């Protein structure tokens, strides 16, 4: 079948090439629309309290709507005690209300209230005023439009001494989207030249390097086009574009590297172009296909996590890996048929044939040194990895907050200003929503007031904002009675606005906003959330139900969802990987060894992430922000990605080891030869991965920095400590058990080809290859 496919790629090479060029061009046009279709959502857990509260607050409240924003105005020239202040603030608020893009439905705050009721909306510096506005546009659309509106407002009022910021979920994710696109562009500018340079060093020629790069870029363009189409039907997270591009560059170029290297090797062995393509597909092509299917199967386990953001990233990873495999085993053979021996053209670095033997000998000698003292090398390596993994025991995660935005951006400045003037917890209060099937009234007053008082008494609570205090000023004996029926219509204007902001127009939903003394992600605020939910659960009133939402609640609910489903993801992923490796290696214990080693590598990576991003060690030197926690989707995403990519390298190495073991039956020698044959290629592929992921760790926004840095660290560990030390040492200790399979006999050591005798082993030597039927040996390290 492979022979026929190779012949078909030669026969139809020109039509396939034309179709490919047209498809990539069309995909490139379609992919340009992807950023505008991506969403900042995907953090809601279906059925959770936080999701229920978010949905309930979209209708029926003044100053709240499909999207809600806080307009922050700071007057650097006047204070609220000076007469011009009011007119200047109102002018800004009027400009916001008049913006047709925002479609402001209602507002509530400093500019809508009388002088006696404004105090809660004026900052401690007497220069900062805020209004809460409800927008009539969906948050997804608002996210796309708000960066431009924000920039326009800043430019319009900056020369008049007025600083204007739009603070809220939509503005936050709109800014994140813009920064994500800019970071992606910077990462590509850094990555592509570096990839080309690494490929030039590995291949020695321009043509081969360009082909590998083009194949990788093709996978990304096709992936982004597919995601653009899907984003029109489903909500996809804005993180999917960066992740798909980062993974596509790494995996796509890696796969093409393995295929091209094998093709050049077959040409050097004297094959013609067509038979070289067929031989390449039988070896590297099969390995790429198997590795890609393994990665896809492992990434599919992420769909078990009930979070849209993780599902989006998993979808992007699955699509980009699928296209990487497709281009490597279908498109790349066509390109190789077209180029033939011209793949060697454009030589930049001259590689003489004699240069390869010393390199192979050095790798084999290193493997020999490790396998002569396997216990020592294994103990030192595992001990070092465990030491790196130790900080991961203190891993803390949370959803992204304003700190992922650079401090000099207007949205981040707005968040910081509100926190400074109104308290650290004011930008993300805990939202306690009391609901009733009938309008709330006198019968519910005691229970609701009791709940409010208990919430005020909790540690870490600064205040509880609600309509109850304003209603009590009207009817101290029975506050809720003043909000029912005609009594609500008769309320004074300021009181009526406060009531309408906290009590729905049907009177069935009452909001209590609990402001903490720390940011949403702080441990104390998360503890407060647990206490608030416990108090809410104890509400003793027939017919009333209470749900607690807000940014902290959403973060905790999403963390709980990940934690709850993590065992399923891990078990499913390990089961899939074990079965795939069992089929590939035809061994019971090699897959188990690979899984244990990968778990150790992932734990070490987690430990490094905690040290850098959570504790801040080296963060300033590397230019990273210290947040005190890891983005909550990073650990589970790293787990599946690292297992997948590590399995790739395991497959490339052990397939070659198995090939030599089947030829000779030599347990130790086959490991040395396999390592000597694949180490240069795996090291080169790993270097490419580190370059790609490292570029994203320095050029992207904070979640991508954490993901890219984690991937770069893990791949570096895998290609050095794991692949060069732990694998040969553990395989030396396992000996014949490496290849044990029930019902299969031990493979006897075979005679050297063409000589009718066992290869003579030089004292202390290790085999590095076979030439003209004779084994070549390299001296082992002393």
XYZ file of C-alpha atoms in Angstrom:
782
model
C 0.000 0.000 0.000
C 2.817 2.366 0.866
C 4.542 1.589 -2.440
C 1.330 2.399 -4.320
C 0.840 5.595 -2.326
C 4.429 6.689 -3.039
C 3.862 6.013 -6.740
C 0.616 8.004 -6.638
C 2.325 10.998 -5.029
C 4.831 10.966 -7.860
C 2.215 10.542 -10.591
C -0.102 13.231 -9.267
C 2.502 15.511 -7.714
C 1.744 18.593 -9.808
C -2.080 18.531 -9.466
C -1.744 17.915 -5.721
C 0.736 20.789 -5.409
C -1.604 23.171 -7.243
C -4.584 22.151 -5.108
C -2.463 22.605 -1.997
C -1.371 26.126 -2.966
C -4.952 27.176 -3.734
C -6.245 25.624 -0.497
C -3.616 27.381 1.621
C -4.310 30.726 -0.084
C -8.060 30.421 0.536
C -7.461 29.248 4.097
C -5.247 32.269 4.713
C -8.036 34.631 3.674
C -10.591 32.834 5.856
C -8.222 32.706 8.852
C -7.921 36.505 8.920
C -11.392 36.691 10.462
C -10.581 34.457 13.435
C -9.583 37.086 16.068
C -12.911 38.886 15.721
C -14.847 35.680 16.381
C -13.038 34.510 19.499
C -14.488 34.976 22.964
C -13.134 35.838 26.381
C -15.696 33.500 27.916
C -15.566 29.796 28.510
C -14.981 29.986 32.278
C -18.591 29.257 33.266
C -19.343 25.856 34.747
C -22.781 24.755 33.650
C -25.087 24.299 36.628
C -22.808 26.200 39.019
C -23.936 29.039 41.272
C -21.616 31.521 39.569
C -23.063 30.755 36.143
C -26.626 31.065 37.469
C -25.917 34.472 39.036
C -24.190 35.779 35.903
C -27.181 34.810 33.771
C -29.726 36.230 36.227
C -28.050 39.652 36.387
C -28.230 40.242 32.638
C -31.856 41.395 32.706
C -34.136 43.337 35.008
C -31.622 45.601 36.779
C -30.695 49.240 36.183
C -27.014 49.605 35.304
C -26.748 45.926 34.377
C -27.463 44.299 31.029
C -26.026 41.870 28.476
C -22.678 43.506 29.276
C -21.880 45.626 32.317
C -19.119 48.217 32.602
C -17.825 50.588 35.231
C -16.860 53.967 33.776
C -14.000 55.406 35.813
C -13.206 59.142 35.533
C -10.281 60.737 37.324
C -9.916 64.528 37.202
C -6.275 65.533 37.652
C -7.154 69.235 37.694
C -10.095 69.466 40.096
C -11.604 67.732 43.122
C -15.255 67.064 43.879
C -15.223 70.072 46.218
C -14.567 72.374 43.252
C -17.407 73.514 41.017
C -15.972 72.439 37.599
C -15.632 68.798 38.729
C -19.307 67.888 38.311
C -19.635 69.317 34.819
C -16.444 67.655 33.626
C -17.461 64.232 34.936
C -20.955 64.554 33.454
C -19.432 65.440 30.098
C -17.474 62.182 30.086
C -20.511 60.152 31.147
C -22.602 61.824 28.439
C -19.990 60.919 25.818
C -20.143 57.287 26.929
C -23.951 57.272 26.846
C -23.985 58.842 23.383
C -21.630 56.261 21.862
C -23.807 54.232 19.484
C -21.332 51.361 19.539
C -21.913 50.749 23.248
C -25.722 51.048 23.128
C -25.969 52.109 26.779
C -29.306 50.900 28.194
C -29.062 52.314 31.704
C -26.593 53.734 34.178
C -26.255 54.131 37.928
C -23.642 55.958 39.947
C -22.087 59.324 40.642
C -23.619 61.159 37.670
C -27.159 59.796 38.160
C -27.513 60.380 41.918
C -28.028 63.513 43.956
C -25.260 65.043 46.079
C -26.377 63.260 49.253
C -26.258 59.794 47.695
C -23.014 60.091 45.714
C -20.507 59.322 48.425
C -20.143 55.564 47.645
C -19.198 56.446 44.054
C -16.506 59.000 44.843
C -12.936 57.859 45.447
C -10.940 58.578 48.567
C -8.862 61.147 46.648
C -12.055 63.141 45.851
C -10.927 63.129 42.199
C -12.267 59.770 41.013
C -15.922 59.136 40.171
C -17.578 56.007 38.792
C -20.801 55.034 37.063
C -22.038 51.510 36.362
C -23.603 51.172 32.896
C -25.497 48.356 31.245
C -24.800 47.811 27.538
C -27.364 46.438 25.109
C -24.783 44.499 23.096
C -23.593 40.964 23.703
C -20.377 40.633 25.642
C -18.670 38.959 22.683
C -19.424 41.945 20.451
C -18.615 44.380 23.247
C -15.250 42.689 23.652
C -14.445 43.388 20.010
C -15.513 47.035 20.116
C -14.394 48.218 23.551
C -10.642 48.555 22.906
C -11.348 51.074 20.159
C -13.930 52.912 22.289
C -11.493 52.989 25.214
C -8.743 54.415 23.034
C -11.104 57.066 21.662
C -12.222 58.204 25.110
C -8.672 58.403 26.418
C -7.606 60.472 23.414
C -10.672 62.741 23.588
C -10.251 63.743 27.233
C -6.539 63.268 27.968
C -5.526 66.824 27.031
C -8.162 68.164 29.423
C -6.734 66.412 32.456
C -9.364 63.650 32.544
C -8.356 60.013 32.717
C -11.130 57.718 31.453
C -11.135 53.940 31.861
C -13.746 51.281 31.096
C -13.566 48.532 33.712
C -15.408 45.230 33.399
C -15.295 41.716 31.993
C -15.930 42.815 28.407
C -13.262 45.543 28.437
C -10.840 43.204 30.207
C -11.196 40.426 27.620
C -11.205 42.939 24.782
C -7.814 44.188 25.947
C -6.595 40.618 26.426
C -7.640 39.823 22.856
C -5.701 42.782 21.457
C -2.648 41.958 23.532
C -2.945 38.323 22.484
C -2.858 39.275 18.800
C 0.114 41.588 19.334
C 1.920 38.924 21.358
C 1.257 36.348 18.663
C 2.713 38.638 16.012
C 5.809 39.298 18.152
C 6.235 35.594 18.868
C 6.050 34.774 15.168
C 8.596 37.476 14.324
C 10.954 35.988 16.906
C 10.215 32.337 16.211
C 10.281 32.003 12.434
C 13.854 33.298 11.912
C 15.089 31.191 14.841
C 13.365 28.076 13.488
C 14.927 28.680 10.093
C 18.364 29.099 11.680
C 18.018 25.870 13.677
C 16.826 24.002 10.598
C 19.765 25.329 8.609
C 22.135 23.991 11.254
C 20.376 20.625 11.363
C 20.024 20.117 7.612
C 22.963 22.180 6.433
C 20.931 23.439 3.449
C 18.406 26.177 2.706
C 15.975 24.104 0.624
C 15.367 21.420 3.258
C 15.016 24.053 5.981
C 12.473 26.070 3.991
C 10.454 22.966 3.137
C 10.182 21.991 6.809
C 9.148 25.517 7.764
C 6.579 25.791 4.958
C 4.991 22.489 5.940
C 4.661 23.669 9.549
C 3.165 27.022 8.533
C 0.735 25.230 6.198
C -0.637 23.243 9.130
C -1.219 26.440 11.111
C -2.963 28.307 8.285
C -5.331 25.412 7.583
C -6.029 25.040 11.308
C -6.859 28.715 11.806
C -9.220 28.595 8.822
C -11.099 25.617 10.273
C -11.265 27.327 13.675
C -12.648 30.477 12.031
C -15.516 28.483 10.561
C -16.167 26.688 13.859
C -16.030 29.956 15.824
C -19.017 31.169 13.808
C -21.068 28.309 15.281
C -19.542 27.747 18.716
C -17.922 29.909 21.382
C -14.150 29.491 21.159
C -11.724 31.007 23.632
C -9.281 33.646 22.455
C -6.456 31.484 23.845
C -7.057 28.902 21.095
C -5.274 30.979 18.436
C -2.032 31.316 20.376
C -2.066 27.703 21.505
C -2.758 26.331 18.032
C -0.035 28.496 16.489
C 2.517 27.611 19.157
C 1.763 23.894 18.971
C 1.557 23.934 15.174
C 4.984 25.492 14.804
C 6.482 23.019 17.258
C 4.796 19.807 16.146
C 4.459 20.618 12.436
C 8.104 21.533 11.957
C 9.190 18.618 14.162
C 7.262 16.069 12.117
C 8.575 17.437 8.829
C 12.086 17.395 10.316
C 11.869 13.649 11.011
C 10.465 12.899 7.551
C 12.980 15.022 5.628
C 15.919 13.681 7.631
C 14.904 10.088 6.851
C 14.385 10.935 3.168
C 17.883 12.392 2.923
C 19.238 9.321 4.689
C 17.547 7.028 2.169
C 18.884 9.079 -0.751
C 22.379 8.883 0.743
C 21.989 5.095 0.898
C 21.641 5.009 -2.903
C 17.872 4.779 -3.380
C 16.077 6.596 -6.172
C 13.580 9.307 -5.271
C 10.417 7.202 -5.445
C 11.793 4.306 -3.414
C 13.320 6.777 -0.931
C 9.887 8.336 -0.428
C 8.367 4.859 0.043
C 11.053 3.878 2.559
C 10.567 7.172 4.396
C 6.824 6.606 4.649
C 7.387 3.051 5.927
C 9.631 4.299 8.727
C 9.359 7.940 9.722
C 5.950 8.306 8.074
C 4.497 5.500 10.160
C 6.082 6.903 13.303
C 4.702 10.397 12.600
C 1.248 8.951 11.954
C 1.343 6.909 15.143
C 2.680 9.806 17.195
C 0.062 12.186 15.823
C -2.780 9.802 16.550
C -1.430 9.377 20.084
C -1.289 13.151 20.614
C -4.813 13.598 19.252
C -6.197 10.795 21.422
C -4.497 12.230 24.510
C -5.745 15.762 23.817
C -9.300 14.502 23.323
C -9.384 13.542 27.006
C -9.510 17.286 27.773
C -13.082 17.350 26.494
C -13.990 15.642 29.776
C -13.375 18.968 31.561
C -16.651 20.980 31.572
C -14.995 24.310 30.786
C -15.369 25.968 27.408
C -11.892 27.526 27.528
C -10.227 24.122 27.935
C -12.461 22.529 25.319
C -11.530 25.310 22.878
C -7.810 24.831 23.431
C -8.174 21.052 23.112
C -10.040 21.506 19.837
C -7.306 23.771 18.474
C -4.618 21.273 19.508
C -6.450 18.340 17.924
C -7.014 20.174 14.643
C -3.456 21.510 14.340
C -1.865 18.129 15.133
C -4.192 16.424 12.644
C -3.137 18.876 9.927
C 0.520 18.490 10.940
C 0.258 14.727 10.429
C -1.680 15.138 7.196
C 0.816 17.565 5.693
C 3.780 15.467 6.832
C 2.585 12.143 5.394
C 0.598 13.387 2.377
C 1.780 16.826 1.297
C 5.441 16.516 2.241
C 5.984 13.325 0.165
C 4.606 15.243 -2.832
C 7.084 18.064 -2.196
C 9.891 15.519 -1.866
C 8.858 13.931 -5.162
C 8.995 17.357 -6.804
C 12.367 18.277 -5.349
C 14.089 14.899 -5.375
C 17.818 15.300 -4.846
C 17.460 19.058 -5.055
C 16.491 18.854 -1.379
C 20.264 19.025 -0.761
C 20.666 22.359 -2.556
C 21.489 25.664 -0.934
C 24.205 24.223 1.277
C 25.203 26.628 4.032
C 26.929 24.302 6.476
C 29.144 21.664 4.875
C 28.808 18.240 6.472
C 31.421 15.693 5.484
C 30.632 12.037 5.797
C 33.377 11.485 8.350
C 31.770 13.957 10.691
C 28.836 11.741 11.485
C 30.735 8.743 12.779
C 32.431 10.590 15.651
C 29.053 12.152 16.593
C 27.384 8.740 16.679
C 30.332 7.350 18.569
C 30.095 10.105 21.166
C 26.394 9.498 21.726
C 26.975 5.756 21.926
C 29.881 6.262 24.314
C 27.700 8.426 26.516
C 24.983 5.764 26.514
C 27.617 3.191 27.401
C 28.810 5.288 30.322
C 25.250 5.610 31.626
C 24.531 1.905 31.245
C 27.750 0.906 32.979
C 26.538 2.683 36.135
C 22.756 2.673 35.696
C 21.859 2.829 39.385
C 24.039 5.888 40.027
C 22.831 7.816 36.965
C 19.192 6.889 37.570
C 19.344 7.858 41.257
C 20.962 11.238 40.547
C 18.543 12.044 37.702
C 15.399 11.000 39.542
C 16.599 12.762 42.695
C 17.141 15.987 40.765
C 13.711 15.784 39.134
C 12.050 15.113 42.490
C 13.851 18.132 43.935
C 12.468 20.289 41.110
C 9.019 18.769 41.615
C 8.872 19.531 45.369
C 7.468 23.109 45.002
C 4.533 21.737 42.981
C 3.015 20.524 46.263
C 2.111 24.176 46.907
C 0.592 24.769 43.462
C -2.273 27.302 43.516
C -4.486 28.072 40.536
C -7.110 30.654 39.611
C -8.795 32.227 36.605
C -7.067 35.145 34.822
C -7.495 38.561 36.430
C -6.378 42.091 35.550
C -2.756 41.264 36.386
C -2.340 39.412 33.106
C -2.569 42.831 31.416
C 0.585 45.025 31.461
C 0.458 47.797 34.052
C 0.716 50.581 31.455
C -2.452 49.567 29.580
C -5.579 51.757 30.174
C -7.782 48.861 31.289
C -5.224 47.671 33.842
C -4.820 51.267 35.031
C -8.589 51.509 35.462
C -8.732 48.353 37.561
C -5.806 49.557 39.666
C -7.417 52.978 40.182
C -10.727 51.482 41.356
C -8.916 49.139 43.751
C -6.833 52.030 45.090
C -9.757 54.416 45.596
C -12.582 52.062 46.569
C -10.744 49.063 48.050
C -8.965 45.958 46.676
C -12.164 43.914 46.491
C -14.348 46.571 44.878
C -13.689 45.478 41.290
C -14.901 41.925 41.964
C -17.390 41.720 44.862
C -19.053 38.472 45.846
C -22.552 38.606 44.360
C -25.174 37.070 46.659
C -28.449 36.719 44.738
C -31.606 36.025 46.729
C -34.403 34.696 44.516
C -38.066 33.997 45.118
C -40.853 32.612 42.911
C -42.992 35.569 44.048
C -42.031 39.240 44.535
C -40.070 39.735 47.733
C -42.067 41.401 50.485
C -42.643 41.799 54.181
C -42.661 38.077 54.869
C -39.090 37.788 53.548
C -37.702 40.888 55.248
C -36.429 39.305 58.445
C -34.639 36.472 56.643
C -32.981 38.800 54.120
C -31.937 41.338 56.736
C -30.581 38.557 58.933
C -28.517 37.237 56.017
C -27.125 40.709 55.299
C -26.140 41.226 58.930
C -24.419 37.834 59.121
C -22.502 38.611 55.946
C -21.344 41.960 57.324
C -19.975 40.200 60.402
C -17.786 37.796 58.456
C -13.998 38.275 58.556
C -12.461 40.090 55.560
C -15.755 41.849 54.698
C -15.394 45.613 54.163
C -19.065 46.292 53.419
C -22.212 44.807 51.918
C -23.817 46.953 49.194
C -27.553 46.499 48.672
C -30.860 48.342 48.474
C -31.716 47.505 52.077
C -30.056 50.536 53.675
C -31.771 52.915 51.252
C -35.127 51.191 51.835
C -34.625 51.275 55.605
C -34.332 55.063 55.384
C -37.849 55.073 53.983
C -39.351 52.295 56.147
C -37.100 51.177 58.978
C -39.612 48.712 60.393
C -40.203 46.799 57.144
C -37.700 47.806 54.410
C -38.844 45.358 51.737
C -42.434 46.579 52.050
C -41.280 49.860 50.481
C -40.082 47.991 47.359
C -43.357 46.219 46.582
C -46.076 47.445 44.228
C -47.094 51.108 44.256
C -44.750 51.844 47.165
C -41.789 51.293 44.829
C -43.112 53.845 42.361
C -43.394 56.402 45.138
C -39.787 56.111 46.320
C -37.564 59.217 46.159
C -35.471 59.311 42.944
C -32.127 58.432 44.539
C -33.633 55.606 46.570
C -35.494 54.332 43.527
C -32.255 54.166 41.504
C -30.508 52.237 44.267
C -33.425 49.828 44.528
C -33.604 49.329 40.760
C -29.862 48.604 40.654
C -30.080 45.883 43.308
C -33.655 44.589 42.968
C -34.983 43.255 39.663
C -37.930 44.976 38.019
C -40.182 42.010 38.839
C -39.129 42.167 42.488
C -38.085 38.516 42.591
C -34.291 38.850 42.660
C -32.345 40.855 45.246
C -28.581 41.319 44.982
C -26.234 41.753 47.947
C -22.683 42.721 46.909
C -20.111 41.619 49.480
C -16.891 43.637 49.121
C -13.799 41.901 50.491
C -10.569 43.472 51.711
C -8.441 41.599 49.141
C -8.484 40.876 45.394
C -10.677 38.135 43.924
C -7.861 35.602 43.631
C -6.562 36.043 47.209
C -6.744 33.059 49.525
C -8.623 35.135 52.099
C -11.276 36.035 49.513
C -11.688 32.400 48.537
C -12.096 31.529 52.216
C -14.656 34.311 52.478
C -16.565 32.820 49.541
C -16.838 29.513 51.374
C -18.131 31.315 54.474
C -20.647 33.343 52.441
C -21.961 30.226 50.751
C -22.275 28.519 54.113
C -24.320 31.454 55.456
C -26.442 31.501 52.311
C -27.162 27.797 52.643
C -28.452 28.436 56.185
C -31.019 31.002 55.060
C -34.153 30.045 56.945
C -37.030 31.260 54.792
C -39.589 29.294 52.855
C -39.444 29.762 49.107
C -36.166 31.703 49.048
C -33.061 30.415 47.295
C -29.593 31.944 47.360
C -26.743 31.642 44.862
C -23.308 33.235 45.199
C -21.446 34.398 42.097
C -18.828 36.900 41.029
C -15.231 36.615 39.860
C -14.021 34.702 42.914
C -16.942 32.292 42.722
C -16.347 31.696 39.037
C -12.669 31.008 39.659
C -13.401 28.601 42.508
C -16.167 26.859 40.556
C -13.918 26.381 37.522
C -11.094 25.134 39.758
C -13.478 22.657 41.343
C -14.615 21.487 37.914
C -11.024 20.894 36.839
C -10.139 19.150 40.106
C -13.250 16.997 39.925
C -12.582 15.838 36.378
C -8.781 15.647 36.585
C -8.734 11.984 37.709
C -10.916 11.044 34.731
C -8.673 12.972 32.354
C -5.501 11.421 33.769
C -6.859 7.864 33.767
C -8.268 8.187 30.262
C -5.078 9.752 28.926
C -2.782 7.205 30.579
C -4.991 4.376 29.355
C -4.921 5.669 25.798
C -1.171 6.243 25.821
C -0.477 2.848 27.392
C -2.552 1.038 24.767
C -0.922 2.927 21.904
C 2.567 2.259 23.238
C 1.689 -1.371 23.915
C 0.744 -1.798 20.271
C 3.791 0.128 19.062
C 6.466 -1.504 21.232
C 4.757 -4.883 21.739
C 5.930 -4.739 25.323
C 4.095 -4.692 28.650
C 6.677 -2.813 30.712
C 8.099 -0.198 28.322
C 4.797 1.748 28.259
C 4.639 1.637 32.064
C 8.208 2.940 32.277
C 7.382 5.735 29.825
C 4.314 6.773 31.820
C 6.168 6.849 35.142
C 9.029 8.864 33.659
C 6.613 11.330 32.050
C 4.758 11.814 35.330
C 8.079 12.676 36.970
C 8.914 15.122 34.180
C 5.494 16.831 34.437
C 5.846 17.158 38.224
C 9.275 18.768 37.795
C 7.803 21.212 35.274
C 5.017 22.125 37.691
C 7.639 22.764 40.347
C 9.586 25.157 38.123
C 6.377 27.016 37.209
C 5.502 27.444 40.877
C 9.000 28.739 41.673
C 8.985 31.296 38.858
C 5.384 32.514 38.570
C 3.961 31.797 42.009
C 6.971 32.586 44.217
C 8.706 34.932 41.785
C 12.181 33.350 41.733
C 13.876 34.645 38.597
C 10.652 36.281 37.386
C 12.169 39.769 37.244
C 15.237 38.498 35.421
C 13.074 36.730 32.846
C 10.599 39.589 32.574
C 7.635 37.611 33.951
C 4.871 38.942 36.208
C 4.538 37.388 39.641
C 0.840 36.683 40.247
C 0.961 34.348 43.232
C -0.871 31.639 41.311
C -0.882 29.704 38.038
C -3.688 30.161 35.508
C -6.061 27.312 36.300
C -6.176 25.785 32.822
C -2.375 25.604 32.530
C -1.657 22.498 34.681
C -4.220 20.218 33.014
C -3.237 21.496 29.569
C 0.459 21.010 30.297
C -0.225 17.488 31.527
C -1.807 16.325 28.290
C 0.530 18.250 25.989
C 3.679 17.082 27.743
C 2.575 13.469 27.849
C 1.743 13.680 24.166
C 5.003 15.292 23.053
C 7.134 13.150 25.369
C 5.458 10.103 23.923
C 6.512 11.346 20.491
C 10.166 11.303 21.456
C 9.735 7.980 23.233
C 8.274 6.470 20.072
C 11.034 7.835 17.804
C 13.759 6.549 20.127
C 12.337 3.161 21.105
C 11.150 2.266 17.617
C 14.775 2.506 16.496
C 15.929 0.595 19.605
C 13.350 -2.122 18.858
C 14.526 -2.263 15.241
C 18.098 -2.939 16.371
C 16.951 -5.356 19.073
C 15.060 -7.399 16.476
C 18.221 -7.522 14.378
C 20.619 -8.562 17.133
C 18.699 -9.550 20.279
C 21.266 -7.517 22.246
C 19.465 -5.685 25.073
C 22.271 -3.270 25.929
C 23.739 -2.777 22.464
C 20.377 -2.024 20.869
C 19.788 0.794 23.362
C 23.203 2.318 22.625
C 22.699 2.078 18.881
C 19.171 3.430 19.081
C 20.302 6.372 21.151
C 23.263 7.039 18.867
C 20.995 6.959 15.804
C 18.223 9.180 17.133
C 19.871 11.486 19.676
C 21.022 14.113 17.137
C 17.597 14.228 15.520
C 15.668 14.238 18.795
C 17.987 16.904 20.192
C 17.419 19.036 17.107
C 13.664 18.543 17.277
C 13.699 19.394 20.974
C 15.745 22.519 20.290
C 13.105 23.596 17.779
C 10.381 23.046 20.346
C 12.264 24.993 23.010
C 12.817 27.872 20.579
C 9.120 27.992 19.656
C 7.749 27.653 23.167
C 10.419 29.951 24.595
C 9.504 32.694 22.130
C 5.862 32.511 23.190
C 6.870 32.596 26.850
C 8.526 35.978 26.348
C 6.250 37.564 23.732
C 2.727 36.502 24.743
C 0.305 37.484 27.487
C 0.688 35.921 30.925
C -1.267 32.654 30.401
C 0.698 32.000 27.203
C 3.911 32.912 29.020
C 3.178 30.289 31.642
C 2.213 27.692 29.054
C 5.165 28.445 26.771
C 7.675 28.528 29.614
C 6.335 25.286 31.046
C 6.500 23.573 27.658
C 10.037 24.818 27.015
C 11.248 23.602 30.420
C 9.549 20.228 30.006
C 10.905 19.612 26.495
C 14.403 20.598 27.608
C 14.201 18.161 30.533
C 12.761 15.452 28.322
C 15.414 15.727 25.614
C 18.303 15.794 28.075
C 17.774 14.233 31.485
C 14.936 11.906 30.488
C 15.922 10.739 27.019
C 19.713 10.647 27.496
C 20.017 9.423 31.079
C 16.828 8.060 32.619
C 15.724 6.015 29.594
C 19.026 4.162 28.925
C 19.693 3.650 32.655
C 16.210 2.244 33.308
C 16.314 0.056 30.200
C 19.702 -1.306 31.250
C 18.282 -2.273 34.633
C 15.168 -3.816 33.099
C 17.214 -5.890 30.661
C 15.177 -8.577 28.932
C 12.013 -7.379 30.695
C 12.000 -4.405 28.331
C 10.535 -6.575 25.595
C 8.439 -8.998 27.639
C 5.041 -9.750 26.218
C 2.825 -12.685 27.236
C 3.142 -15.530 24.742
C 6.219 -14.141 23.021
C 9.583 -15.856 23.161
C 12.823 -14.131 24.008
C 14.582 -12.933 20.816
C 17.973 -14.683 20.596
C 21.039 -12.705 19.685
C 21.418 -13.004 15.935
C 24.566 -13.474 13.935
C 26.024 -10.486 12.196
C 24.641 -10.110 8.715
C 26.791 -11.627 5.990
C 29.431 -13.081 8.373
C 27.766 -16.133 9.901
C 29.098 -15.321 13.357
C 28.272 -13.159 16.354
C 29.790 -9.685 16.174
C 33.016 -9.543 18.099
C 32.590 -7.185 21.020
C 35.604 -5.142 21.791
C 36.333 -4.852 25.471
C 34.428 -1.894 26.865
C 33.038 -0.983 23.440
C 29.510 -0.178 22.350
C 28.008 -0.735 18.883
C 27.261 2.339 16.795
C 26.104 0.783 13.527
C 26.565 -1.797 10.803
C 28.476 -1.278 7.599
C 29.096 -3.851 4.882
C 27.763 -6.557 7.190
C 30.189 -5.708 9.986
C 29.373 -4.002 13.253
C 31.180 -0.793 14.032
C 32.150 -0.229 17.646
C 33.055 2.849 19.593
C 35.061 2.722 22.788
C 32.942 3.232 25.882
C 33.879 6.008 28.232
C 36.211 4.900 30.978
